[in-house]
Every structure is written in structure tokens, then in C-alpha cells.
Short mmCIF file of N, CA and C in Angstrom, two decimals:
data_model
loop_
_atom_site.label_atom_id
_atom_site.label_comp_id
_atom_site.label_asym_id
_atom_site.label_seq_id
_atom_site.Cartn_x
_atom_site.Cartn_y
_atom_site.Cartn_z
N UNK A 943 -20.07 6.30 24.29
CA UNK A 943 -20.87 5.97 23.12
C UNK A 943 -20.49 6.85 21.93
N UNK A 944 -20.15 7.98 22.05
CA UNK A 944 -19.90 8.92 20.92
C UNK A 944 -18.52 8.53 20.45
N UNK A 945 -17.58 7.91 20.91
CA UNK A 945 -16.17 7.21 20.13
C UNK A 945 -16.70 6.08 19.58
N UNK A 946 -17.85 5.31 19.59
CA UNK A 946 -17.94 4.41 18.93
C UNK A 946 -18.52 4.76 17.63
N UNK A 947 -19.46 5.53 18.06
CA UNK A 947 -20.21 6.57 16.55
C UNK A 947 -19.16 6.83 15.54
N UNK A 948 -18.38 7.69 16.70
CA UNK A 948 -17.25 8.67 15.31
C UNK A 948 -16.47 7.79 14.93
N UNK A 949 -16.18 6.57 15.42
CA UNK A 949 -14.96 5.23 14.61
C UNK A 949 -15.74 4.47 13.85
N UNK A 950 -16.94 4.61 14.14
CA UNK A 950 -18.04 3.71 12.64
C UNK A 950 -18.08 5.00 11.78
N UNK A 951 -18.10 5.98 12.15
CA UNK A 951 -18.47 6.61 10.89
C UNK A 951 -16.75 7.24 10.22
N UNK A 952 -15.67 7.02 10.81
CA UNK A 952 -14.57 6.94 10.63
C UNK A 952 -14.27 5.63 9.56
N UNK A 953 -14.37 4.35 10.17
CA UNK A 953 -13.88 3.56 9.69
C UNK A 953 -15.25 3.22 7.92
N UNK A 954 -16.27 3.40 8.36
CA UNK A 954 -17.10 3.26 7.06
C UNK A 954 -16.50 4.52 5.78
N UNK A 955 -16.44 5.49 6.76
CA UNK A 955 -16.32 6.26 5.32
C UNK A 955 -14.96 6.14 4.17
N UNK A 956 -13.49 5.04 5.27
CA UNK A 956 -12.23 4.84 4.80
C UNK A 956 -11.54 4.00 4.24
N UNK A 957 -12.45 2.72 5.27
CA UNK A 957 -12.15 1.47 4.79
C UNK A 957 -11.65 0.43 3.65
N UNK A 958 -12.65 1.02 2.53
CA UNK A 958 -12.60 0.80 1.49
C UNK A 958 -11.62 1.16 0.83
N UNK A 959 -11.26 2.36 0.55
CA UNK A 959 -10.09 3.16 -0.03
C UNK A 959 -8.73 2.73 0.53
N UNK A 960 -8.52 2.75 1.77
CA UNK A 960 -7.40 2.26 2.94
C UNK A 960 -6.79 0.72 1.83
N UNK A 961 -7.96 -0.12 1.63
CA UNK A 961 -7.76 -1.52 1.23
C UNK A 961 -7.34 -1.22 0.05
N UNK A 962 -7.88 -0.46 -0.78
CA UNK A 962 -7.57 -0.52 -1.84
C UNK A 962 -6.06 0.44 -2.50
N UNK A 963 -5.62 0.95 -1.27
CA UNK A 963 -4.38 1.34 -1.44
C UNK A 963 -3.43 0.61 -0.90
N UNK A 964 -3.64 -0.45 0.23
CA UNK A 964 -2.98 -1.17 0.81
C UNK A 964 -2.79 -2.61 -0.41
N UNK A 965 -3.40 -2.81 -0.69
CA UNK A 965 -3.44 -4.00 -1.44
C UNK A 965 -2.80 -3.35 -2.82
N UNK A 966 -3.22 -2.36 -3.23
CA UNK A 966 -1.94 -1.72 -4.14
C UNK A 966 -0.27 -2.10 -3.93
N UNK A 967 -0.18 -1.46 -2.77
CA UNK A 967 1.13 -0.99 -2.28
C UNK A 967 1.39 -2.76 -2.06
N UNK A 968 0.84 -3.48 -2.21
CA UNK A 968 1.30 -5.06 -1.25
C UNK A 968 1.25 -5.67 -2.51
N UNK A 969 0.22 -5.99 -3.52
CA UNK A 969 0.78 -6.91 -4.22
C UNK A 969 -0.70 -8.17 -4.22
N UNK A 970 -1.14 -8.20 -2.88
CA UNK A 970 -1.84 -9.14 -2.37
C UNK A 970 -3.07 -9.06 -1.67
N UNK A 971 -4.79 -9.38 -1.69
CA UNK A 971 -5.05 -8.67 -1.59
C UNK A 971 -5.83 -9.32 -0.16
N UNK A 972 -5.81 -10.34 -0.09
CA UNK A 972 -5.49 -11.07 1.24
C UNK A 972 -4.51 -10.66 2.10
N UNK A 973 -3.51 -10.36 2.15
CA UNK A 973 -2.65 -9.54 2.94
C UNK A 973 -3.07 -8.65 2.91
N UNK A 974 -3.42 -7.60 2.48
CA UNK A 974 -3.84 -6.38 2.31
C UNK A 974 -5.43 -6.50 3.12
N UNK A 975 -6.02 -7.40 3.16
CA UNK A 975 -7.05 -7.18 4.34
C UNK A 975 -7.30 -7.17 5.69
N UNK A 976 -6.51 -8.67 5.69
CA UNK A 976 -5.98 -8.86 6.79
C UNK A 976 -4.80 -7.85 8.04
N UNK A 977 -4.53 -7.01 6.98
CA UNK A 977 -3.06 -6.00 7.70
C UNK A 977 -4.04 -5.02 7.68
N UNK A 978 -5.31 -4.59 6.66
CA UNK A 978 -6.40 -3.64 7.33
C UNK A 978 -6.83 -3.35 8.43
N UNK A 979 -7.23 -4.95 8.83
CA UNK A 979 -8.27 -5.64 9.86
C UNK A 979 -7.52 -4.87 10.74
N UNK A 980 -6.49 -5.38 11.18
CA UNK A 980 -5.61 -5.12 12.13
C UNK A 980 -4.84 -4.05 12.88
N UNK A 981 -4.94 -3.03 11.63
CA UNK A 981 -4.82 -1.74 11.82
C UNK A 981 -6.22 -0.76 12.15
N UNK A 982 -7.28 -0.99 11.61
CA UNK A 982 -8.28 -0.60 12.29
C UNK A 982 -8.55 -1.01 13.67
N UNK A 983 -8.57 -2.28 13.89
CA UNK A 983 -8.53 -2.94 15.30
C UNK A 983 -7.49 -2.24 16.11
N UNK A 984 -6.23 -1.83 15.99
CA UNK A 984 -5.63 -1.33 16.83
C UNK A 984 -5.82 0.52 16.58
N UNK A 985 -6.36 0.95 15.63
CA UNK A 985 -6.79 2.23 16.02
C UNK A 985 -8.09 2.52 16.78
N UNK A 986 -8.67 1.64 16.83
CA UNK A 986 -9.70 1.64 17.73
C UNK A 986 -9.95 1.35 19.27
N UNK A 987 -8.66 0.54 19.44
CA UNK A 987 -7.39 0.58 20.53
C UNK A 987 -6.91 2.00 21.18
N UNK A 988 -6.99 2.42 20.47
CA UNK A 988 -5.74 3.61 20.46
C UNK A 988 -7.10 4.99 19.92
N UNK A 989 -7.92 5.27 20.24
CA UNK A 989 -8.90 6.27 19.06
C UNK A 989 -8.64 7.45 19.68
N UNK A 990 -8.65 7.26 20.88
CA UNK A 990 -8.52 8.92 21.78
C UNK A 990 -7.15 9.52 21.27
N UNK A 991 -5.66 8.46 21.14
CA UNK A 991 -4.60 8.97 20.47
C UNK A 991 -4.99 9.06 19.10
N UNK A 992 -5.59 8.25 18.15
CA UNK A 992 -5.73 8.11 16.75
C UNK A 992 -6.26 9.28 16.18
N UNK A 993 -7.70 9.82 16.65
CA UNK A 993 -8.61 10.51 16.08
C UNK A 993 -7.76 12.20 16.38
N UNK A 994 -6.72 12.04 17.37
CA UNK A 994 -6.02 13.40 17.40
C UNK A 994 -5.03 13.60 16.19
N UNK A 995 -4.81 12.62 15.59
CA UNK A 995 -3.63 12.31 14.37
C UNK A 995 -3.93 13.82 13.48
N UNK A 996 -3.05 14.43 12.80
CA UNK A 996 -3.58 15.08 11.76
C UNK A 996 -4.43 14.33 10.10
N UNK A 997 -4.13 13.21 10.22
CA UNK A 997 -4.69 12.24 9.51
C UNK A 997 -5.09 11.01 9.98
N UNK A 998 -6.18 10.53 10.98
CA UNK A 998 -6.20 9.17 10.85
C UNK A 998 -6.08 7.86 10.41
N UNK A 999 -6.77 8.65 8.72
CA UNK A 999 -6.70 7.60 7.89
C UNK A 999 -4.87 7.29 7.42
N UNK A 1000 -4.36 8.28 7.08
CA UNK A 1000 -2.50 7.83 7.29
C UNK A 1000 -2.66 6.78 8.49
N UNK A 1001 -2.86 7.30 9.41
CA UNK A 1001 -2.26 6.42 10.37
C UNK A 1001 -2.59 5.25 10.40
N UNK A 1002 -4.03 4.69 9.57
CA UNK A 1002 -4.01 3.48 9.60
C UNK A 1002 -2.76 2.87 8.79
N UNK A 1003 -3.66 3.84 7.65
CA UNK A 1003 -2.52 3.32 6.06
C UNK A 1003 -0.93 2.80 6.69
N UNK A 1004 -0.52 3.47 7.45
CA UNK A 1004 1.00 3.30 7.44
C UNK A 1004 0.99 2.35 8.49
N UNK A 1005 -0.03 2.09 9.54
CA UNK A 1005 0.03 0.85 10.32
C UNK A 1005 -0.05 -0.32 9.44
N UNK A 1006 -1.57 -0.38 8.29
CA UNK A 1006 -1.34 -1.70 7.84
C UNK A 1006 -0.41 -1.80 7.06
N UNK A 1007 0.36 -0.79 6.56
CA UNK A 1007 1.24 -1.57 5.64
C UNK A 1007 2.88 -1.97 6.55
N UNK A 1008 2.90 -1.61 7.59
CA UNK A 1008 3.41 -2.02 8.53
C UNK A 1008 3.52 -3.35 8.63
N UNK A 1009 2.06 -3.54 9.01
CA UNK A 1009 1.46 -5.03 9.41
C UNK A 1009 2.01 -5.89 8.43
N UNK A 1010 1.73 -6.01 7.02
CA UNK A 1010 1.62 -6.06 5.97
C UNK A 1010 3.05 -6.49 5.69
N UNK A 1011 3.88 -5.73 5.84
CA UNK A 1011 5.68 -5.85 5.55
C UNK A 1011 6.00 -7.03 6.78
N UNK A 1012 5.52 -7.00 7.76
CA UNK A 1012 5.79 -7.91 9.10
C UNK A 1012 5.62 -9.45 8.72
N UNK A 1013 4.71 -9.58 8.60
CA UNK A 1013 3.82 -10.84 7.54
C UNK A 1013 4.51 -11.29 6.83
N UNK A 1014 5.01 -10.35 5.65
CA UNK A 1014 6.43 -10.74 4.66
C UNK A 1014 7.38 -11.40 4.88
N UNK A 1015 7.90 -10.73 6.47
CA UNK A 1015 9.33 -10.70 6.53
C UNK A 1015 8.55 -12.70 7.53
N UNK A 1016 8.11 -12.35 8.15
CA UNK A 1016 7.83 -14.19 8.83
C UNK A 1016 7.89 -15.14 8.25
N UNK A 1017 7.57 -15.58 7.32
CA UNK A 1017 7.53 -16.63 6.36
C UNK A 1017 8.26 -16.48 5.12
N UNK A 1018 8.84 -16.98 3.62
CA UNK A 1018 8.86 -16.79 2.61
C UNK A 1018 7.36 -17.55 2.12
N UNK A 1019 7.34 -18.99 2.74
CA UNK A 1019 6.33 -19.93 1.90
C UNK A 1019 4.85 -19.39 2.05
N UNK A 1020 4.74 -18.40 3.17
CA UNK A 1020 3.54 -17.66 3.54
C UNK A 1020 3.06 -16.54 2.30
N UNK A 1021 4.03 -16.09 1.52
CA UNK A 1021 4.44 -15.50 0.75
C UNK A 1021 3.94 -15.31 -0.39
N UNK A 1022 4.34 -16.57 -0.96
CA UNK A 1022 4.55 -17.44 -1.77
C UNK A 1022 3.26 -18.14 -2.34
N UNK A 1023 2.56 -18.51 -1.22
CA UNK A 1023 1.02 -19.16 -1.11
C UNK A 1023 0.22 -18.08 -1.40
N UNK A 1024 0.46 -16.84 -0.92
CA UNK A 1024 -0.58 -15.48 -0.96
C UNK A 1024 -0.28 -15.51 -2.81
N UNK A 1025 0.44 -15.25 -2.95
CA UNK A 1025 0.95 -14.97 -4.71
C UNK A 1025 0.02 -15.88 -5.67
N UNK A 1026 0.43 -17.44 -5.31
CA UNK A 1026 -0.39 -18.28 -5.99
C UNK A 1026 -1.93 -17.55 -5.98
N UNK A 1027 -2.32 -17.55 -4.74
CA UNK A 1027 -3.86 -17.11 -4.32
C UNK A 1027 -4.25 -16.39 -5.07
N UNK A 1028 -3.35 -15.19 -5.03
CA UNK A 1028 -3.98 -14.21 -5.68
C UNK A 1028 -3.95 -14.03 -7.44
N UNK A 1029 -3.27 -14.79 -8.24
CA UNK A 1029 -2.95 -15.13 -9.36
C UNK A 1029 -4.75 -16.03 -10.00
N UNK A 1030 -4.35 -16.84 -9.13
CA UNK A 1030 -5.65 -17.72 -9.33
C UNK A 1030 -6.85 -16.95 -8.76
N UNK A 1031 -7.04 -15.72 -8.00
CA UNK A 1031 -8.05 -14.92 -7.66
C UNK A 1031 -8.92 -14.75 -8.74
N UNK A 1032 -10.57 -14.85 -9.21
CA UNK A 1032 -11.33 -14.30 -9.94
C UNK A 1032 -11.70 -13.05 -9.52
N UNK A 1033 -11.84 -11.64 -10.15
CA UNK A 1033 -12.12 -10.97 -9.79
C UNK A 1033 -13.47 -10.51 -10.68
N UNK A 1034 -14.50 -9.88 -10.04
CA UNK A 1034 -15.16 -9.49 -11.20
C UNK A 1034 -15.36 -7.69 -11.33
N UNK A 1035 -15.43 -7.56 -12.68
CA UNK A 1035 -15.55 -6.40 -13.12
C UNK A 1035 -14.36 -5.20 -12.70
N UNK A 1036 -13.42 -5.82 -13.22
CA UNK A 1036 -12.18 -5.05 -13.75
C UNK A 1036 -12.13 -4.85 -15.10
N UNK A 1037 -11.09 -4.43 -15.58
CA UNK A 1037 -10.78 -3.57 -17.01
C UNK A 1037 -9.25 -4.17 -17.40
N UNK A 1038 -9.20 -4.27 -18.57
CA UNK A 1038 -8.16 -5.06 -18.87
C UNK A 1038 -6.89 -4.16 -18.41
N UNK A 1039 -7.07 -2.83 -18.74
CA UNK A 1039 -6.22 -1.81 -18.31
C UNK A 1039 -5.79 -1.68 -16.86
N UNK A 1040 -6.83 -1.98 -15.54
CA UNK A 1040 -6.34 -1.99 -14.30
C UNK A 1040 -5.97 -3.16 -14.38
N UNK A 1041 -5.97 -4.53 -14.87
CA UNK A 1041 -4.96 -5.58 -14.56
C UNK A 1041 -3.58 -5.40 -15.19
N UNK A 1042 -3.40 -4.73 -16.11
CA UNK A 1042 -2.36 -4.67 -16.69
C UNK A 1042 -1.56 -3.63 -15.90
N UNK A 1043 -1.94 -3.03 -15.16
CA UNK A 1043 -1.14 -1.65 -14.46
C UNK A 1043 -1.16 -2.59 -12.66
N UNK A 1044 -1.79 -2.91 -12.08
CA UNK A 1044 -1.69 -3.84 -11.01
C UNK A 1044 -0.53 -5.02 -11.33
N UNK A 1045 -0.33 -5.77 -12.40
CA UNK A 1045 0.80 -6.65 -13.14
C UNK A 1045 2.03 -5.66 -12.90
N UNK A 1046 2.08 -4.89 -13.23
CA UNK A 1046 2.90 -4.36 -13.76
C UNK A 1046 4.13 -3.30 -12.55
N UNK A 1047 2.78 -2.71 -11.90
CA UNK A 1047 3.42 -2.45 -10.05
C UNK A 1047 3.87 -3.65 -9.49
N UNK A 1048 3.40 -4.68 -9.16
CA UNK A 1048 3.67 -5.96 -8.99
C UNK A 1048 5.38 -6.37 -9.51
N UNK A 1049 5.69 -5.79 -10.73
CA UNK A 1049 7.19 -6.13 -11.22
C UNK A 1049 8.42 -5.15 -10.66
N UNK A 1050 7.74 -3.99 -10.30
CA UNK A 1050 8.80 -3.25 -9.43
C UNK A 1050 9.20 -3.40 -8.40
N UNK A 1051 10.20 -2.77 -7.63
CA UNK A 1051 10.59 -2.56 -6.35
C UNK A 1051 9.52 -2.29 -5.68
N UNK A 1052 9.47 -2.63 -4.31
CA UNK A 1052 8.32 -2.33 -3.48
C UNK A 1052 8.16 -1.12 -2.49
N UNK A 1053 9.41 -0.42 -2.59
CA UNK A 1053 9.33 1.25 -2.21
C UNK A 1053 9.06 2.08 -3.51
N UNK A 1054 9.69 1.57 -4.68
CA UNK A 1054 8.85 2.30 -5.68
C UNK A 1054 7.46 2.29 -6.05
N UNK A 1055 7.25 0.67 -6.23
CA UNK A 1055 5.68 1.21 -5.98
C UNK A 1055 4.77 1.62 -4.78
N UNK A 1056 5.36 1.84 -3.72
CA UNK A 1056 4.52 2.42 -2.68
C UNK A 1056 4.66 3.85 -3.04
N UNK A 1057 5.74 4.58 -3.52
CA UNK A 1057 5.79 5.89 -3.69
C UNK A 1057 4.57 6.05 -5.03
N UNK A 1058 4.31 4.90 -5.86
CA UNK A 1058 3.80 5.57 -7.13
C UNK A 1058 2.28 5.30 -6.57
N UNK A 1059 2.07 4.26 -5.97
CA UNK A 1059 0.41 4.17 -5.07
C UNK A 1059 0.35 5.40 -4.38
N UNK A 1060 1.32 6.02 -3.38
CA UNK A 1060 1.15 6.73 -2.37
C UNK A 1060 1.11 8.39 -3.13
N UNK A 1061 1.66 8.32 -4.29
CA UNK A 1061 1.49 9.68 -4.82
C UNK A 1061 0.66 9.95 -6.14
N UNK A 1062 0.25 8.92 -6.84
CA UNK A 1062 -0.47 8.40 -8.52
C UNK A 1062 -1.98 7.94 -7.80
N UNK A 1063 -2.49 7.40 -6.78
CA UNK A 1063 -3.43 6.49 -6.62
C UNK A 1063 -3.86 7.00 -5.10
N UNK A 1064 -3.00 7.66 -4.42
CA UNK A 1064 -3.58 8.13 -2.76
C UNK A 1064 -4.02 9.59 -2.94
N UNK A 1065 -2.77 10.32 -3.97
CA UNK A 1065 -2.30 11.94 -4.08
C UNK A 1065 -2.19 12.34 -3.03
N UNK A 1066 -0.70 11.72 -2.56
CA UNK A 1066 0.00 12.58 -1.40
C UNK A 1066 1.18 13.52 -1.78
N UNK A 1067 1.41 13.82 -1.95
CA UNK A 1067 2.96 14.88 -2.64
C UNK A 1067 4.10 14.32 -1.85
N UNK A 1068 4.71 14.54 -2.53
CA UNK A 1068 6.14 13.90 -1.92
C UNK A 1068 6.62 14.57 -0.32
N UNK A 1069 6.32 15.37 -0.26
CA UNK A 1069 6.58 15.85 1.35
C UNK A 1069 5.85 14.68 2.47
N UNK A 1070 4.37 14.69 1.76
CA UNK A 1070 4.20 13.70 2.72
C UNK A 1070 4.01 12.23 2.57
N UNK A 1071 4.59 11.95 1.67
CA UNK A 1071 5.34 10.16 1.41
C UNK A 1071 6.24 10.06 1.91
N UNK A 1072 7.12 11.57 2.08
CA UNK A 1072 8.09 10.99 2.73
C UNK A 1072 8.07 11.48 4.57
N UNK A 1073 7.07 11.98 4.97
CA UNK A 1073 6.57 11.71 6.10
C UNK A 1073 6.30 10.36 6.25
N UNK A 1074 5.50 9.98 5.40
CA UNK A 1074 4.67 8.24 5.90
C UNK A 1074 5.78 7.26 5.80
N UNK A 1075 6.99 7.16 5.04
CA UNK A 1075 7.42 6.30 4.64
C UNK A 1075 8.70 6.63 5.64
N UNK A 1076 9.14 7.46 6.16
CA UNK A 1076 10.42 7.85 6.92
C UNK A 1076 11.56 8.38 5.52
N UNK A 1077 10.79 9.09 4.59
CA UNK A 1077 12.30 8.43 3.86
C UNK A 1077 12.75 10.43 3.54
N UNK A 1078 13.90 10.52 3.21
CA UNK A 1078 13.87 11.67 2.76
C UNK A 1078 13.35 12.16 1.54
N UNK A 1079 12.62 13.55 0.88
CA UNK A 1079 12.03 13.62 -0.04
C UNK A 1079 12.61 13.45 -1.51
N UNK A 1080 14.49 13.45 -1.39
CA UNK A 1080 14.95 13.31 -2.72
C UNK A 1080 15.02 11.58 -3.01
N UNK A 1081 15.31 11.22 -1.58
CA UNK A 1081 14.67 10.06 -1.80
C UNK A 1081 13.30 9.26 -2.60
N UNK A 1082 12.59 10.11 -1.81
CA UNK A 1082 10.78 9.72 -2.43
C UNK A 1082 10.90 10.03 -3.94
N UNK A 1083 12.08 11.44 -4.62
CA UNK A 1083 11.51 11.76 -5.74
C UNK A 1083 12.24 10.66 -6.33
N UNK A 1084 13.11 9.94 -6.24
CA UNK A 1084 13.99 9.15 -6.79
C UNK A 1084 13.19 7.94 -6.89
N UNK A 1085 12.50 7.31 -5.71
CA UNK A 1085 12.10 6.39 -6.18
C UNK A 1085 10.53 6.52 -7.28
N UNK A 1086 10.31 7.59 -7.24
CA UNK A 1086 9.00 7.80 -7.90
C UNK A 1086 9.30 8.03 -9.42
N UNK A 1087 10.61 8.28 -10.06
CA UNK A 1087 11.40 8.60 -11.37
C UNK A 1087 11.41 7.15 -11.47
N UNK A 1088 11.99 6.38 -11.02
CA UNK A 1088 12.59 5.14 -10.95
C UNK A 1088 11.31 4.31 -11.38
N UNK A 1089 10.20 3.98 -10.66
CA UNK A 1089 8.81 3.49 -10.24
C UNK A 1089 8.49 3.87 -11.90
N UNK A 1090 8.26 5.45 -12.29
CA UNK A 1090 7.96 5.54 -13.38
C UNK A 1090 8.20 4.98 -14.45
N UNK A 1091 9.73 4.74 -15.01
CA UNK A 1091 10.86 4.07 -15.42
C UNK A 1091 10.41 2.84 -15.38
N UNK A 1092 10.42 2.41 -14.72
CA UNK A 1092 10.01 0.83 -14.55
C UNK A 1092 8.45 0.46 -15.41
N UNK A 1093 7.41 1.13 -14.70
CA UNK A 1093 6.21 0.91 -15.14
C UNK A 1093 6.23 1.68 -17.11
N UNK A 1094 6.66 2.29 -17.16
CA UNK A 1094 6.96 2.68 -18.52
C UNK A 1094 7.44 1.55 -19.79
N UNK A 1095 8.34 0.93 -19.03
CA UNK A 1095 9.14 -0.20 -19.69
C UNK A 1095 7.99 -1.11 -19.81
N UNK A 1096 7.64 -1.81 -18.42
CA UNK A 1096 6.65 -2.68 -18.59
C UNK A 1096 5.54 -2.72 -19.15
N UNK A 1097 4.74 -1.43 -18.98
CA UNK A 1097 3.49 -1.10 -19.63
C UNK A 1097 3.84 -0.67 -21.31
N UNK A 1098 5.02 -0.70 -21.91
CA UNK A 1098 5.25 -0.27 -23.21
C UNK A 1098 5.64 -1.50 -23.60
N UNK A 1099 6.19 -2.54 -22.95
CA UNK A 1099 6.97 -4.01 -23.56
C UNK A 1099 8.21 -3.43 -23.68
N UNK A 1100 9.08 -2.26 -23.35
CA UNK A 1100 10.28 -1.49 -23.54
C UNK A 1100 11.04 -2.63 -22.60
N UNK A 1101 11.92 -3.97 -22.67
CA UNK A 1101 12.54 -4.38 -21.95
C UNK A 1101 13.78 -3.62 -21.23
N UNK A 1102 14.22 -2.69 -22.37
CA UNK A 1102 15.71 -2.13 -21.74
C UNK A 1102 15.38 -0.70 -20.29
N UNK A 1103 14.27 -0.69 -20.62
CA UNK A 1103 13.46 0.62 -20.01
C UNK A 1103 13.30 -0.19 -18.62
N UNK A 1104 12.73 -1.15 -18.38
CA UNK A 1104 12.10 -2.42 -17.23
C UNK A 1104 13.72 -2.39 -16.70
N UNK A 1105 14.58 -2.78 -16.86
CA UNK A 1105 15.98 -2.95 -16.59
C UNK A 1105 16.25 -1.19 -15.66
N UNK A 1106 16.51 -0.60 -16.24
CA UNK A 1106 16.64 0.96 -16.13
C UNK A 1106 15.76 1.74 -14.71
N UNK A 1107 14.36 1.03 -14.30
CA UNK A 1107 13.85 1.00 -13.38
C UNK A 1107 14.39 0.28 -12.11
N UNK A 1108 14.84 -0.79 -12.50
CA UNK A 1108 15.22 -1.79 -11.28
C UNK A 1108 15.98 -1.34 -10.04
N UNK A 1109 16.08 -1.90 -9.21
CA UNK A 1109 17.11 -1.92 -8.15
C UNK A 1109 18.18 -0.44 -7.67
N UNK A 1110 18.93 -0.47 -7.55
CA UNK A 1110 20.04 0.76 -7.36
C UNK A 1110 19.54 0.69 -5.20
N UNK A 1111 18.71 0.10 -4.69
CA UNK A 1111 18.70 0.16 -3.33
C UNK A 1111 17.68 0.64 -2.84
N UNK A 1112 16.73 1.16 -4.03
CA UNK A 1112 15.40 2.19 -3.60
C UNK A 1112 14.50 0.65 -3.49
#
């Protein structure tokens, strides 16, 4: 009975935040619940290993976005349909400013913006992004220059700046 306590009072106090960094890092926010669901469900699977984690809540985070990338890679038209969805999504009581910065992650690379969610919007430091992400840290800083670069361009209308962010493999 007391693992069920400490994973309700685990999963209530995280949940929320978890989604709202997952659905950052994704783009989508239907995917991003669904790859929640699923990652809580399997840490709750797993709680006697989970709750030993030095971070649980990482460990979801990096399960659902796991989940999340898996989903991606199965379908394109699955994809594709989430995008529409979420385009046509009403949301209420946002700020013109968080749609314009959500747009705008949305136009980058998708390791750059996980580095700029995972270090701008989680505040993990690059040591441990690049724990979560496997990647090396000159790596992480590269794509987080890059990420910047990008969102700079876009959020300024700077087209040559948007270009300058793009691609290179990050």
C-alpha cells in the first residue's frame, strides 16, 4: 500500500510539468500525452527500480519522449494527422507570446529544441542533457547555440539568421 501512496503522490506532484515539457520537446500535444500515459504506466511497472532513480521524474521524461520519438518513427501519416490536430487545437488562455515561441521551436531541429526545452524551460545544465539525451556535452552546447540561432531568426523575422540555425546533423 505505501508504493501506491508514494506513486500518487509522485505522479500528482509531476505530471503536469512532465507534459508540459514533453509536449514542448514534441511539437504535439496529443503525442505528448499519450507518450506520458505510458511512461508513467511503465514506471509504475518498474517503481521499486524507478523511485531508486536519482531522478524519477527524468526517468519518466526521457521514457516518454522515447515513447514519443517511437510513434514518429511508425507512421509518417500518423504524423501528419497529429500536426493538423494540433494546428486546429483551441487552446484557452495562452499569450500571444507563448504561441509565438511554441511556433517557433516547432521550426527547428528536434535535438535542438529538446536541448533548448531541456535547458530554457526544464533548467537542466548541459551536463545533464547530455546525460538524458546520450549526447556528448559539446555536443548539447552546440546544439543549444544552434537552437538559439534558429529561434532568434524566427522570433526576430531575421530570415538569414533561421537559415544559420538549421541542420549541420544536430
Amino acid at each position: 500500500m505505501r508504493d501506491a501512496e508514494e506513486f500518487d503522490a509522485f505522479y500528482a506532484s509531476s505530471a503536469q510539468r512532465v507534459l508540459g515539457q514533453v509536449y514542448a520537446m514534441v511539437g504535439s500535444r496529443t503525442e505528448a500525452e499519450d507518450a506520458v500515459a505510458e511512461a508513467y504506466a511503465r514506471a509504475w511497472s518498474r517503481w521499486s527500480t524507478v523511485r531508486e532513480c536519482d531522478s524519477p521524474e527524468a526517468w519518466v521524461r526521457k521514457v516518454a519522449y522515447r515513447i514519443a520519438v517511437s510513434a514518429w518513427r511508425k507512421t509518417v501519416n500518423r504524423v501528419r494527422a497529429h500536426r493538423r490536430e494540433a494546428v486546429a487545437q483551441q487552446v484557452d488562455a495562452i499569450s500571444v507570446d507563448h504561441v509565438v515561441l511554441v511556433e517557433a521551436l516547432r521550426r527547428i531541429p528536434g535535438e535542438q529544441r529538446r536541448a533548448i526545452v531541456l535547458h530554457h524551460l526544464v533548467g537542466l545544465s548541459v551536463a545533464e542533457i547530455a546525460v538524458e539525451t546520450r549526447a556528448n556535452p559539446n555536443t548539447v552546447k552546440t546544439r543549444l547555440a544552434r537552437g538559439r540561432r534558429g529561434l532568434a531568426g524566427y522570433l526576430s523575422g531575421d530570415e538569414q539568421q533561421t537559415t544559420a540555425g538549421r541542420g549541420h546533423g544536430v
